[in-house]
Protein backbone atom coordinates (compact mmCIF):
# COMPACT_ATOMS: atom_id res chain seq x y z
CA UNK A 1 0.00 0.00 0.00
CA UNK A 2 1.26 3.48 -0.86
CA UNK A 3 0.39 6.68 0.94
CA UNK A 4 0.26 9.78 -1.25
CA UNK A 5 -0.83 13.35 -0.56
CA UNK A 6 -1.02 16.93 -1.76
CA UNK A 7 0.37 19.67 0.49
CA UNK A 8 -0.89 23.25 0.29
CA UNK A 9 -2.36 26.07 2.34
CA UNK A 10 -5.34 26.29 2.27
CA UNK A 11 -6.00 22.85 0.82
CA UNK A 12 -9.68 22.01 1.32
CA UNK A 13 -10.58 23.05 -2.27
CA UNK A 14 -8.16 20.58 -3.88
CA UNK A 15 -9.57 18.10 -6.40
CA UNK A 16 -6.40 15.99 -6.24
CA UNK A 17 -7.73 13.48 -3.66
CA UNK A 18 -10.85 12.88 -5.81
CA UNK A 19 -8.71 12.39 -8.93
CA UNK A 20 -6.03 10.15 -7.42
CA UNK A 21 -8.41 8.05 -5.34
CA UNK A 22 -10.61 7.49 -8.46
CA UNK A 23 -7.49 6.29 -10.24
CA UNK A 24 -6.43 3.98 -7.37
CA UNK A 25 -9.95 2.53 -7.26
CA UNK A 26 -9.91 1.90 -11.02
CA UNK A 27 -6.47 0.30 -10.79
CA UNK A 28 -7.68 -1.92 -7.92
CA UNK A 29 -4.87 -0.86 -5.55
CA UNK A 30 -5.26 -0.08 -1.86
CA UNK A 31 -3.13 3.06 -2.21
CA UNK A 32 -4.59 6.20 -0.70
CA UNK A 33 -4.26 9.94 -1.27
CA UNK A 34 -4.95 12.70 1.26
CA UNK A 35 -4.98 16.51 1.32
CA UNK A 36 -2.58 17.81 3.97
CA UNK A 37 -2.73 21.39 5.16
CA UNK A 38 0.83 22.67 5.62
CA UNK A 39 1.25 26.23 6.83
CA UNK A 40 4.15 28.06 5.10
CA UNK A 41 5.96 28.29 8.47
CA UNK A 42 5.93 24.47 8.68
CA UNK A 43 7.21 23.67 5.19
CA UNK A 44 10.72 23.39 6.65
CA UNK A 45 9.52 20.24 8.48
CA UNK A 46 8.48 18.50 5.24
CA UNK A 47 10.79 15.52 5.85
CA UNK A 48 9.20 14.90 9.26
CA UNK A 49 5.79 14.91 7.56
CA UNK A 50 6.99 12.48 4.87
CA UNK A 51 8.24 10.15 7.61
CA UNK A 52 5.24 10.40 9.92
CA UNK A 53 2.70 9.86 7.09
CA UNK A 54 4.95 7.24 5.46
CA UNK A 55 4.50 8.97 2.10
CA UNK A 56 5.56 7.28 -1.14
CA UNK A 57 5.23 10.54 -3.08
CA UNK A 58 3.37 13.83 -2.88
CA UNK A 59 2.02 16.75 -4.85
CA UNK A 60 2.65 20.39 -4.02
CA UNK A 61 0.21 23.20 -4.59
CA UNK A 62 -0.20 26.90 -3.80
CA UNK A 63 1.62 28.50 -2.02
CA UNK A 64 4.48 25.96 -1.83
CA UNK A 65 5.36 25.24 -5.49
CA UNK A 66 8.44 27.51 -5.43
CA UNK A 67 9.40 27.32 -1.75
CA UNK A 68 9.53 23.49 -1.68
CA UNK A 69 12.60 23.53 -3.95
CA UNK A 70 15.00 24.46 -1.17
CA UNK A 71 14.02 21.31 0.78
CA UNK A 72 14.61 18.87 -2.11
CA UNK A 73 17.77 16.93 -2.99
CA UNK A 74 17.23 17.25 -6.72
CA UNK A 75 14.93 19.03 -9.19
CA UNK A 76 14.41 17.92 -12.79
CA UNK A 77 15.44 20.20 -15.66
CA UNK A 78 12.05 21.64 -16.61
CA UNK A 79 10.90 22.19 -13.03
CA UNK A 80 14.20 23.98 -12.41
CA UNK A 81 13.69 26.14 -15.53
CA UNK A 82 10.32 27.41 -14.34
CA UNK A 83 11.30 27.42 -10.67
CA UNK A 84 8.23 25.43 -9.60
CA UNK A 85 7.62 21.87 -8.44
CA UNK A 86 4.18 20.23 -8.22
CA UNK A 87 5.26 16.60 -7.75
CA UNK A 88 7.87 15.07 -5.46
CA UNK A 89 9.14 11.52 -5.80
CA UNK A 90 10.74 9.76 -2.85
CA UNK A 91 13.57 7.26 -3.04
CA UNK A 92 14.77 6.32 0.43
CA UNK A 93 15.48 9.69 1.99
CA UNK A 94 16.04 11.43 -1.35
CA UNK A 95 13.35 13.86 -2.48
CA UNK A 96 13.21 14.81 -6.18
CA UNK A 97 11.05 17.58 -7.63
CA UNK A 98 9.18 17.44 -10.94
CA UNK A 99 6.60 19.58 -12.69
CA UNK A 100 3.76 17.60 -14.25
CA UNK A 101 1.78 20.78 -15.02
CA UNK A 102 4.19 21.07 -17.98
CA UNK A 103 3.85 17.48 -19.22
CA UNK A 104 0.19 17.19 -18.21
CA UNK A 105 -0.74 20.32 -20.15
CA UNK A 106 1.09 19.15 -23.27
CA UNK A 107 -0.25 15.61 -23.13
CA UNK A 108 -3.77 17.03 -22.88
CA UNK A 109 -3.18 19.55 -25.69
CA UNK A 110 -1.73 16.99 -28.09
CA UNK A 111 -4.42 14.43 -27.29
CA UNK A 112 -7.16 16.94 -28.15
CA UNK A 113 -5.57 18.88 -31.05
CA UNK A 114 -2.79 16.66 -32.43
CA UNK A 115 0.83 17.42 -33.12
CA UNK A 116 1.81 20.43 -35.28
CA UNK A 117 4.19 23.35 -35.01
CA UNK A 118 2.01 26.25 -33.93
CA UNK A 119 2.16 29.97 -33.28
CA UNK A 120 0.88 30.11 -29.72
CA UNK A 121 -0.37 33.10 -27.74
CA UNK A 122 -0.51 32.71 -23.95
CA UNK A 123 -2.59 35.37 -22.17
CA UNK A 124 -1.33 35.82 -18.61
CA UNK A 125 2.15 35.48 -17.17
CA UNK A 126 1.73 33.78 -13.78
CA UNK A 127 2.60 30.29 -12.55
CA UNK A 128 0.36 28.39 -14.98
CA UNK A 129 1.58 30.50 -17.94
CA UNK A 130 5.16 29.50 -17.08
CA UNK A 131 4.24 25.81 -17.29
CA UNK A 132 2.28 26.28 -20.55
CA UNK A 133 5.14 28.27 -22.05
CA UNK A 134 7.68 25.59 -21.14
CA UNK A 135 5.41 22.91 -22.65
CA UNK A 136 4.98 24.69 -25.99
CA UNK A 137 8.62 25.81 -26.13
CA UNK A 138 9.74 22.19 -25.59
CA UNK A 139 7.37 21.20 -28.39
CA UNK A 140 9.15 23.59 -30.77
CA UNK A 141 6.22 26.02 -31.00
CA UNK A 142 6.56 29.74 -31.57
CA UNK A 143 5.38 31.26 -28.28
CA UNK A 144 4.16 34.77 -27.52
CA UNK A 145 3.14 35.73 -23.98
CA UNK A 146 0.83 38.68 -23.35
CA UNK A 147 0.72 40.22 -19.87
CA UNK A 148 -1.08 43.24 -18.50
CA UNK A 149 2.16 44.70 -17.15
CA UNK A 150 5.76 44.36 -18.25
CA UNK A 151 7.03 43.51 -14.72
CA UNK A 152 5.31 40.10 -14.94
CA UNK A 153 7.99 38.91 -17.37
CA UNK A 154 10.57 39.10 -14.58
CA UNK A 155 9.05 35.81 -13.33
CA UNK A 156 10.52 34.03 -16.37
CA UNK A 157 14.12 32.83 -16.34
CA UNK A 158 13.94 31.79 -20.01
CA UNK A 159 13.75 34.17 -22.94
CA UNK A 160 12.58 31.76 -25.67
CA UNK A 161 9.32 33.64 -26.25
CA UNK A 162 8.08 36.99 -27.53
CA UNK A 163 6.65 39.29 -24.88
CA UNK A 164 3.85 41.79 -25.42
CA UNK A 165 1.32 43.76 -23.44
CA UNK A 166 -2.31 42.69 -23.63
CA UNK A 167 -3.20 46.32 -24.35
CA UNK A 168 -1.01 46.19 -27.50
CA UNK A 169 -2.97 43.31 -29.10
CA UNK A 170 -4.53 44.71 -32.27
CA UNK A 171 -6.40 41.64 -33.51
CA UNK A 172 -4.35 41.47 -36.73
CA UNK A 173 -1.74 39.10 -35.23
CA UNK A 174 -1.86 35.50 -36.47
CA UNK A 175 -1.98 32.69 -33.91
CA UNK A 176 -2.85 29.01 -34.34
CA UNK A 177 -3.52 28.48 -30.64
CA UNK A 178 -4.57 30.92 -27.91
CA UNK A 179 -4.39 29.99 -24.22
CA UNK A 180 -6.08 31.78 -21.34
CA UNK A 181 -3.73 31.41 -18.37
CA UNK A 182 -5.49 34.02 -16.21
CA UNK A 183 -8.42 33.51 -13.81
CA UNK A 184 -10.57 35.85 -15.95
CA UNK A 185 -13.70 33.87 -16.91
CA UNK A 186 -14.13 31.96 -13.65
CA UNK A 187 -16.94 34.29 -12.64
CA UNK A 188 -18.58 34.35 -16.07
CA UNK A 189 -16.52 37.22 -17.48
CA UNK A 190 -15.84 37.48 -21.21
CA UNK A 191 -12.04 37.59 -21.44
CA UNK A 192 -11.94 39.46 -24.77
CA UNK A 193 -14.32 42.15 -23.53
CA UNK A 194 -12.64 42.41 -20.09
CA UNK A 195 -9.23 42.88 -21.70
CA UNK A 196 -10.46 44.91 -24.68
CA UNK A 197 -9.04 42.39 -27.17
CA UNK A 198 -10.57 42.52 -30.69
CA UNK A 199 -12.52 39.36 -31.69
CA UNK A 200 -10.58 39.31 -34.96
CA UNK A 201 -7.65 37.84 -32.98
CA UNK A 202 -9.42 34.48 -33.18
CA UNK A 203 -9.37 33.06 -36.70
CA UNK A 204 -11.73 30.26 -37.76
CA UNK A 205 -8.95 27.68 -37.70
CA UNK A 206 -7.45 28.68 -34.34
CA UNK A 207 -7.73 26.42 -31.33
CA UNK A 208 -8.44 27.79 -27.86
CA UNK A 209 -7.48 26.57 -24.42
CA UNK A 210 -8.83 27.87 -21.15
CA UNK A 211 -6.99 26.58 -18.09
CA UNK A 212 -10.19 27.23 -16.13
CA UNK A 213 -12.29 24.09 -15.67
CA UNK A 214 -15.19 25.55 -13.69
CA UNK A 215 -17.28 26.76 -15.52
CA UNK A 216 -16.66 24.00 -18.03
CA UNK A 217 -17.08 26.32 -21.02
CA UNK A 218 -16.03 29.91 -20.39
CA UNK A 219 -17.18 32.75 -22.64
CA UNK A 220 -13.64 32.80 -24.09
CA UNK A 221 -14.02 29.25 -25.41
CA UNK A 222 -17.32 30.19 -27.10
CA UNK A 223 -15.33 32.24 -29.65
CA UNK A 224 -13.77 29.05 -31.05
CA UNK A 225 -15.33 26.64 -33.54
CA UNK A 226 -16.76 23.29 -32.39
CA UNK A 227 -13.97 20.84 -31.68
CA UNK A 228 -11.43 23.66 -31.54
CA UNK A 229 -11.39 24.24 -27.80
CA UNK A 230 -10.35 22.60 -24.54
CA UNK A 231 -10.94 23.58 -20.92
CA UNK A 232 -8.58 23.01 -17.98
CA UNK A 233 -9.90 19.61 -16.93
CA UNK A 234 -7.78 17.42 -19.28
CA UNK A 235 -4.66 19.25 -18.01
CA UNK A 236 -5.70 18.69 -14.39
CA UNK A 237 -6.26 14.98 -14.98
CA UNK A 238 -3.09 14.52 -17.04
CA UNK A 239 -0.87 16.26 -14.48
CA UNK A 240 -2.21 13.83 -11.87
CA UNK A 241 -1.69 10.85 -14.19
CA UNK A 242 1.86 11.99 -14.92
CA UNK A 243 2.55 12.25 -11.17
CA UNK A 244 1.17 8.72 -10.74
CA UNK A 245 3.48 7.61 -13.57
CA UNK A 246 6.50 9.14 -11.84
CA UNK A 247 5.62 7.47 -8.52
CA UNK A 248 4.68 4.03 -9.81
CA UNK A 249 5.91 3.67 -13.40
CA UNK A 250 2.33 2.86 -14.39
CA UNK A 251 -0.23 4.66 -16.52
CA UNK A 252 -3.27 6.21 -14.84
CA UNK A 253 -6.87 5.59 -15.91
CA UNK A 254 -8.06 8.81 -17.58
CA UNK A 255 -11.58 7.49 -18.26
CA UNK A 256 -12.21 6.47 -14.65
CA UNK A 257 -10.95 9.79 -13.31
CA UNK A 258 -12.99 11.80 -15.80
CA UNK A 259 -16.13 9.80 -14.94
CA UNK A 260 -15.66 10.47 -11.22
CA UNK A 261 -15.12 14.17 -11.91
CA UNK A 262 -18.26 14.38 -14.08
CA UNK A 263 -20.27 12.71 -11.26
CA UNK A 264 -18.80 15.19 -8.78
CA UNK A 265 -19.66 18.21 -10.98
CA UNK A 266 -23.12 16.78 -11.74
CA UNK A 267 -23.77 16.40 -8.02
CA UNK A 268 -22.77 20.01 -7.38
CA UNK A 269 -24.91 21.65 -10.09
P1 LIG B 1 -1.28 33.35 -11.00
O1 LIG B 1 0.09 32.81 -10.78
O2 LIG B 1 -1.94 34.18 -9.96
O3 LIG B 1 -1.23 34.16 -12.39
C1 LIG B 1 -2.37 34.77 -12.92
C2 LIG B 1 -1.99 35.60 -14.15
O4 LIG B 1 -3.19 36.19 -14.65
C3 LIG B 1 -1.03 36.73 -13.83
O5 LIG B 1 -0.13 36.91 -14.89
C4 LIG B 1 -1.97 37.92 -13.68
O6 LIG B 1 -1.41 39.16 -14.01
C5 LIG B 1 -3.00 37.58 -14.74
N1 LIG B 1 -4.27 38.27 -14.52
C6 LIG B 1 -5.10 38.14 -13.47
N2 LIG B 1 -6.19 38.94 -13.65
C7 LIG B 1 -5.99 39.58 -14.81
C8 LIG B 1 -6.73 40.55 -15.54
N3 LIG B 1 -7.91 41.02 -15.09
N4 LIG B 1 -6.24 40.99 -16.72
C9 LIG B 1 -5.07 40.53 -17.18
N5 LIG B 1 -4.31 39.62 -16.55
C10 LIG B 1 -4.78 39.15 -15.38
O7 LIG B 1 -2.33 32.17 -11.27
P2 LIG B 1 -2.00 30.78 -11.99
O8 LIG B 1 -1.64 29.77 -10.98
O9 LIG B 1 -1.07 31.05 -13.13
O10 LIG B 1 -3.45 30.36 -12.53
C11 LIG B 1 -4.04 31.02 -13.64
C12 LIG B 1 -5.33 30.27 -14.03
O11 LIG B 1 -4.99 28.94 -14.45
C13 LIG B 1 -6.33 30.10 -12.89
O12 LIG B 1 -7.63 30.21 -13.40
C14 LIG B 1 -6.08 28.69 -12.40
O13 LIG B 1 -7.22 28.11 -11.78
C15 LIG B 1 -5.77 28.00 -13.71
N6 LIG B 1 -4.95 26.78 -13.56
C16 LIG B 1 -5.45 25.62 -14.05
C17 LIG B 1 -4.70 24.47 -13.96
C18 LIG B 1 -5.25 23.18 -14.53
O14 LIG B 1 -4.72 22.11 -14.23
N7 LIG B 1 -6.26 23.25 -15.36
C19 LIG B 1 -3.44 24.49 -13.35
C20 LIG B 1 -2.95 25.70 -12.84
C21 LIG B 1 -3.72 26.86 -12.95
P3 LIG B 1 -0.13 39.79 -13.26
O15 LIG B 1 1.05 39.11 -13.94
O16 LIG B 1 -0.25 41.22 -13.55
O17 LIG B 1 -0.24 39.41 -11.81
Coordinates of C-alpha atoms and ligand atoms in Angstrom, one line a residue:
X1 CA 0.0 0.0 0.0
X2 CA 1.3 3.5 -0.9
X3 CA 0.4 6.7 0.9
X4 CA 0.3 9.8 -1.2
X5 CA -0.8 13.4 -0.6
X6 CA -1.0 16.9 -1.8
X7 CA 0.4 19.7 0.5
X8 CA -0.9 23.2 0.3
X9 CA -2.4 26.1 2.3
X10 CA -5.3 26.3 2.3
X11 CA -6.0 22.8 0.8
X12 CA -9.7 22.0 1.3
X13 CA -10.6 23.1 -2.3
X14 CA -8.2 20.6 -3.9
X15 CA -9.6 18.1 -6.4
X16 CA -6.4 16.0 -6.2
X17 CA -7.7 13.5 -3.7
X18 CA -10.8 12.9 -5.8
X19 CA -8.7 12.4 -8.9
X20 CA -6.0 10.2 -7.4
X21 CA -8.4 8.0 -5.3
X22 CA -10.6 7.5 -8.5
X23 CA -7.5 6.3 -10.2
X24 CA -6.4 4.0 -7.4
X25 CA -9.9 2.5 -7.3
X26 CA -9.9 1.9 -11.0
X27 CA -6.5 0.3 -10.8
X28 CA -7.7 -1.9 -7.9
X29 CA -4.9 -0.9 -5.6
X30 CA -5.3 -0.1 -1.9
X31 CA -3.1 3.1 -2.2
X32 CA -4.6 6.2 -0.7
X33 CA -4.3 9.9 -1.3
X34 CA -4.9 12.7 1.3
X35 CA -5.0 16.5 1.3
X36 CA -2.6 17.8 4.0
X37 CA -2.7 21.4 5.2
X38 CA 0.8 22.7 5.6
X39 CA 1.3 26.2 6.8
X40 CA 4.2 28.1 5.1
X41 CA 6.0 28.3 8.5
X42 CA 5.9 24.5 8.7
X43 CA 7.2 23.7 5.2
X44 CA 10.7 23.4 6.7
X45 CA 9.5 20.2 8.5
X46 CA 8.5 18.5 5.2
X47 CA 10.8 15.5 5.9
X48 CA 9.2 14.9 9.3
X49 CA 5.8 14.9 7.6
X50 CA 7.0 12.5 4.9
X51 CA 8.2 10.2 7.6
X52 CA 5.2 10.4 9.9
X53 CA 2.7 9.9 7.1
X54 CA 5.0 7.2 5.5
X55 CA 4.5 9.0 2.1
X56 CA 5.6 7.3 -1.1
X57 CA 5.2 10.5 -3.1
X58 CA 3.4 13.8 -2.9
X59 CA 2.0 16.7 -4.8
X60 CA 2.7 20.4 -4.0
X61 CA 0.2 23.2 -4.6
X62 CA -0.2 26.9 -3.8
X63 CA 1.6 28.5 -2.0
X64 CA 4.5 26.0 -1.8
X65 CA 5.4 25.2 -5.5
X66 CA 8.4 27.5 -5.4
X67 CA 9.4 27.3 -1.8
X68 CA 9.5 23.5 -1.7
X69 CA 12.6 23.5 -4.0
X70 CA 15.0 24.5 -1.2
X71 CA 14.0 21.3 0.8
X72 CA 14.6 18.9 -2.1
X73 CA 17.8 16.9 -3.0
X74 CA 17.2 17.3 -6.7
X75 CA 14.9 19.0 -9.2
X76 CA 14.4 17.9 -12.8
X77 CA 15.4 20.2 -15.7
X78 CA 12.0 21.6 -16.6
X79 CA 10.9 22.2 -13.0
X80 CA 14.2 24.0 -12.4
X81 CA 13.7 26.1 -15.5
X82 CA 10.3 27.4 -14.3
X83 CA 11.3 27.4 -10.7
X84 CA 8.2 25.4 -9.6
X85 CA 7.6 21.9 -8.4
X86 CA 4.2 20.2 -8.2
X87 CA 5.3 16.6 -7.8
X88 CA 7.9 15.1 -5.5
X89 CA 9.1 11.5 -5.8
X90 CA 10.7 9.8 -2.8
X91 CA 13.6 7.3 -3.0
X92 CA 14.8 6.3 0.4
X93 CA 15.5 9.7 2.0
X94 CA 16.0 11.4 -1.4
X95 CA 13.3 13.9 -2.5
X96 CA 13.2 14.8 -6.2
X97 CA 11.1 17.6 -7.6
X98 CA 9.2 17.4 -10.9
X99 CA 6.6 19.6 -12.7
X100 CA 3.8 17.6 -14.3
X101 CA 1.8 20.8 -15.0
X102 CA 4.2 21.1 -18.0
X103 CA 3.9 17.5 -19.2
X104 CA 0.2 17.2 -18.2
X105 CA -0.7 20.3 -20.1
X106 CA 1.1 19.2 -23.3
X107 CA -0.3 15.6 -23.1
X108 CA -3.8 17.0 -22.9
X109 CA -3.2 19.6 -25.7
X110 CA -1.7 17.0 -28.1
X111 CA -4.4 14.4 -27.3
X112 CA -7.2 16.9 -28.2
X113 CA -5.6 18.9 -31.0
X114 CA -2.8 16.7 -32.4
X115 CA 0.8 17.4 -33.1
X116 CA 1.8 20.4 -35.3
X117 CA 4.2 23.4 -35.0
X118 CA 2.0 26.2 -33.9
X119 CA 2.2 30.0 -33.3
X120 CA 0.9 30.1 -29.7
X121 CA -0.4 33.1 -27.7
X122 CA -0.5 32.7 -24.0
X123 CA -2.6 35.4 -22.2
X124 CA -1.3 35.8 -18.6
X125 CA 2.2 35.5 -17.2
X126 CA 1.7 33.8 -13.8
X127 CA 2.6 30.3 -12.6
X128 CA 0.4 28.4 -15.0
X129 CA 1.6 30.5 -17.9
X130 CA 5.2 29.5 -17.1
X131 CA 4.2 25.8 -17.3
X132 CA 2.3 26.3 -20.5
X133 CA 5.1 28.3 -22.1
X134 CA 7.7 25.6 -21.1
X135 CA 5.4 22.9 -22.6
X136 CA 5.0 24.7 -26.0
X137 CA 8.6 25.8 -26.1
X138 CA 9.7 22.2 -25.6
X139 CA 7.4 21.2 -28.4
X140 CA 9.1 23.6 -30.8
X141 CA 6.2 26.0 -31.0
X142 CA 6.6 29.7 -31.6
X143 CA 5.4 31.3 -28.3
X144 CA 4.2 34.8 -27.5
X145 CA 3.1 35.7 -24.0
X146 CA 0.8 38.7 -23.4
X147 CA 0.7 40.2 -19.9
X148 CA -1.1 43.2 -18.5
X149 CA 2.2 44.7 -17.1
X150 CA 5.8 44.4 -18.2
X151 CA 7.0 43.5 -14.7
X152 CA 5.3 40.1 -14.9
X153 CA 8.0 38.9 -17.4
X154 CA 10.6 39.1 -14.6
X155 CA 9.1 35.8 -13.3
X156 CA 10.5 34.0 -16.4
X157 CA 14.1 32.8 -16.3
X158 CA 13.9 31.8 -20.0
X159 CA 13.7 34.2 -22.9
X160 CA 12.6 31.8 -25.7
X161 CA 9.3 33.6 -26.2
X162 CA 8.1 37.0 -27.5
X163 CA 6.6 39.3 -24.9
X164 CA 3.9 41.8 -25.4
X165 CA 1.3 43.8 -23.4
X166 CA -2.3 42.7 -23.6
X167 CA -3.2 46.3 -24.4
X168 CA -1.0 46.2 -27.5
X169 CA -3.0 43.3 -29.1
X170 CA -4.5 44.7 -32.3
X171 CA -6.4 41.6 -33.5
X172 CA -4.3 41.5 -36.7
X173 CA -1.7 39.1 -35.2
X174 CA -1.9 35.5 -36.5
X175 CA -2.0 32.7 -33.9
X176 CA -2.9 29.0 -34.3
X177 CA -3.5 28.5 -30.6
X178 CA -4.6 30.9 -27.9
X179 CA -4.4 30.0 -24.2
X180 CA -6.1 31.8 -21.3
X181 CA -3.7 31.4 -18.4
X182 CA -5.5 34.0 -16.2
X183 CA -8.4 33.5 -13.8
X184 CA -10.6 35.8 -15.9
X185 CA -13.7 33.9 -16.9
X186 CA -14.1 32.0 -13.7
X187 CA -16.9 34.3 -12.6
X188 CA -18.6 34.3 -16.1
X189 CA -16.5 37.2 -17.5
X190 CA -15.8 37.5 -21.2
X191 CA -12.0 37.6 -21.4
X192 CA -11.9 39.5 -24.8
X193 CA -14.3 42.2 -23.5
X194 CA -12.6 42.4 -20.1
X195 CA -9.2 42.9 -21.7
X196 CA -10.5 44.9 -24.7
X197 CA -9.0 42.4 -27.2
X198 CA -10.6 42.5 -30.7
X199 CA -12.5 39.4 -31.7
X200 CA -10.6 39.3 -35.0
X201 CA -7.6 37.8 -33.0
X202 CA -9.4 34.5 -33.2
X203 CA -9.4 33.1 -36.7
X204 CA -11.7 30.3 -37.8
X205 CA -9.0 27.7 -37.7
X206 CA -7.5 28.7 -34.3
X207 CA -7.7 26.4 -31.3
X208 CA -8.4 27.8 -27.9
X209 CA -7.5 26.6 -24.4
X210 CA -8.8 27.9 -21.2
X211 CA -7.0 26.6 -18.1
X212 CA -10.2 27.2 -16.1
X213 CA -12.3 24.1 -15.7
X214 CA -15.2 25.6 -13.7
X215 CA -17.3 26.8 -15.5
X216 CA -16.7 24.0 -18.0
X217 CA -17.1 26.3 -21.0
X218 CA -16.0 29.9 -20.4
X219 CA -17.2 32.8 -22.6
X220 CA -13.6 32.8 -24.1
X221 CA -14.0 29.2 -25.4
X222 CA -17.3 30.2 -27.1
X223 CA -15.3 32.2 -29.6
X224 CA -13.8 29.0 -31.0
X225 CA -15.3 26.6 -33.5
X226 CA -16.8 23.3 -32.4
X227 CA -14.0 20.8 -31.7
X228 CA -11.4 23.7 -31.5
X229 CA -11.4 24.2 -27.8
X230 CA -10.4 22.6 -24.5
X231 CA -10.9 23.6 -20.9
X232 CA -8.6 23.0 -18.0
X233 CA -9.9 19.6 -16.9
X234 CA -7.8 17.4 -19.3
X235 CA -4.7 19.2 -18.0
X236 CA -5.7 18.7 -14.4
X237 CA -6.3 15.0 -15.0
X238 CA -3.1 14.5 -17.0
X239 CA -0.9 16.3 -14.5
X240 CA -2.2 13.8 -11.9
X241 CA -1.7 10.9 -14.2
X242 CA 1.9 12.0 -14.9
X243 CA 2.5 12.2 -11.2
X244 CA 1.2 8.7 -10.7
X245 CA 3.5 7.6 -13.6
X246 CA 6.5 9.1 -11.8
X247 CA 5.6 7.5 -8.5
X248 CA 4.7 4.0 -9.8
X249 CA 5.9 3.7 -13.4
X250 CA 2.3 2.9 -14.4
X251 CA -0.2 4.7 -16.5
X252 CA -3.3 6.2 -14.8
X253 CA -6.9 5.6 -15.9
X254 CA -8.1 8.8 -17.6
X255 CA -11.6 7.5 -18.3
X256 CA -12.2 6.5 -14.6
X257 CA -10.9 9.8 -13.3
X258 CA -13.0 11.8 -15.8
X259 CA -16.1 9.8 -14.9
X260 CA -15.7 10.5 -11.2
X261 CA -15.1 14.2 -11.9
X262 CA -18.3 14.4 -14.1
X263 CA -20.3 12.7 -11.3
X264 CA -18.8 15.2 -8.8
X265 CA -19.7 18.2 -11.0
X266 CA -23.1 16.8 -11.7
X267 CA -23.8 16.4 -8.0
X268 CA -22.8 20.0 -7.4
X269 CA -24.9 21.6 -10.1
Ligands
LIG1 P1 -1.3 33.3 -11.0 O1 0.1 32.8 -10.8 O2 -1.9 34.2 -10.0 O3 -1.2 34.2 -12.4 C1 -2.4 34.8 -12.9 C2 -2.0 35.6 -14.1 O4 -3.2 36.2 -14.7 C3 -1.0 36.7 -13.8 O5 -0.1 36.9 -14.9 C4 -2.0 37.9 -13.7 O6 -1.4 39.2 -14.0 C5 -3.0 37.6 -14.7 N1 -4.3 38.3 -14.5 C6 -5.1 38.1 -13.5 N2 -6.2 38.9 -13.6 C7 -6.0 39.6 -14.8 C8 -6.7 40.5 -15.5 N3 -7.9 41.0 -15.1 N4 -6.2 41.0 -16.7 C9 -5.1 40.5 -17.2 N5 -4.3 39.6 -16.6 C10 -4.8 39.2 -15.4 O7 -2.3 32.2 -11.3 P2 -2.0 30.8 -12.0 O8 -1.6 29.8 -11.0 O9 -1.1 31.0 -13.1 O10 -3.5 30.4 -12.5 C11 -4.0 31.0 -13.6 C12 -5.3 30.3 -14.0 O11 -5.0 28.9 -14.4 C13 -6.3 30.1 -12.9 O12 -7.6 30.2 -13.4 C14 -6.1 28.7 -12.4 O13 -7.2 28.1 -11.8 C15 -5.8 28.0 -13.7 N6 -4.9 26.8 -13.6 C16 -5.4 25.6 -14.1 C17 -4.7 24.5 -14.0 C18 -5.2 23.2 -14.5 O14 -4.7 22.1 -14.2 N7 -6.3 23.2 -15.4 C19 -3.4 24.5 -13.3 C20 -2.9 25.7 -12.8 C21 -3.7 26.9 -13.0 P3 -0.1 39.8 -13.3 O15 1.1 39.1 -13.9 O16 -0.2 41.2 -13.6 O17 -0.2 39.4 -11.8

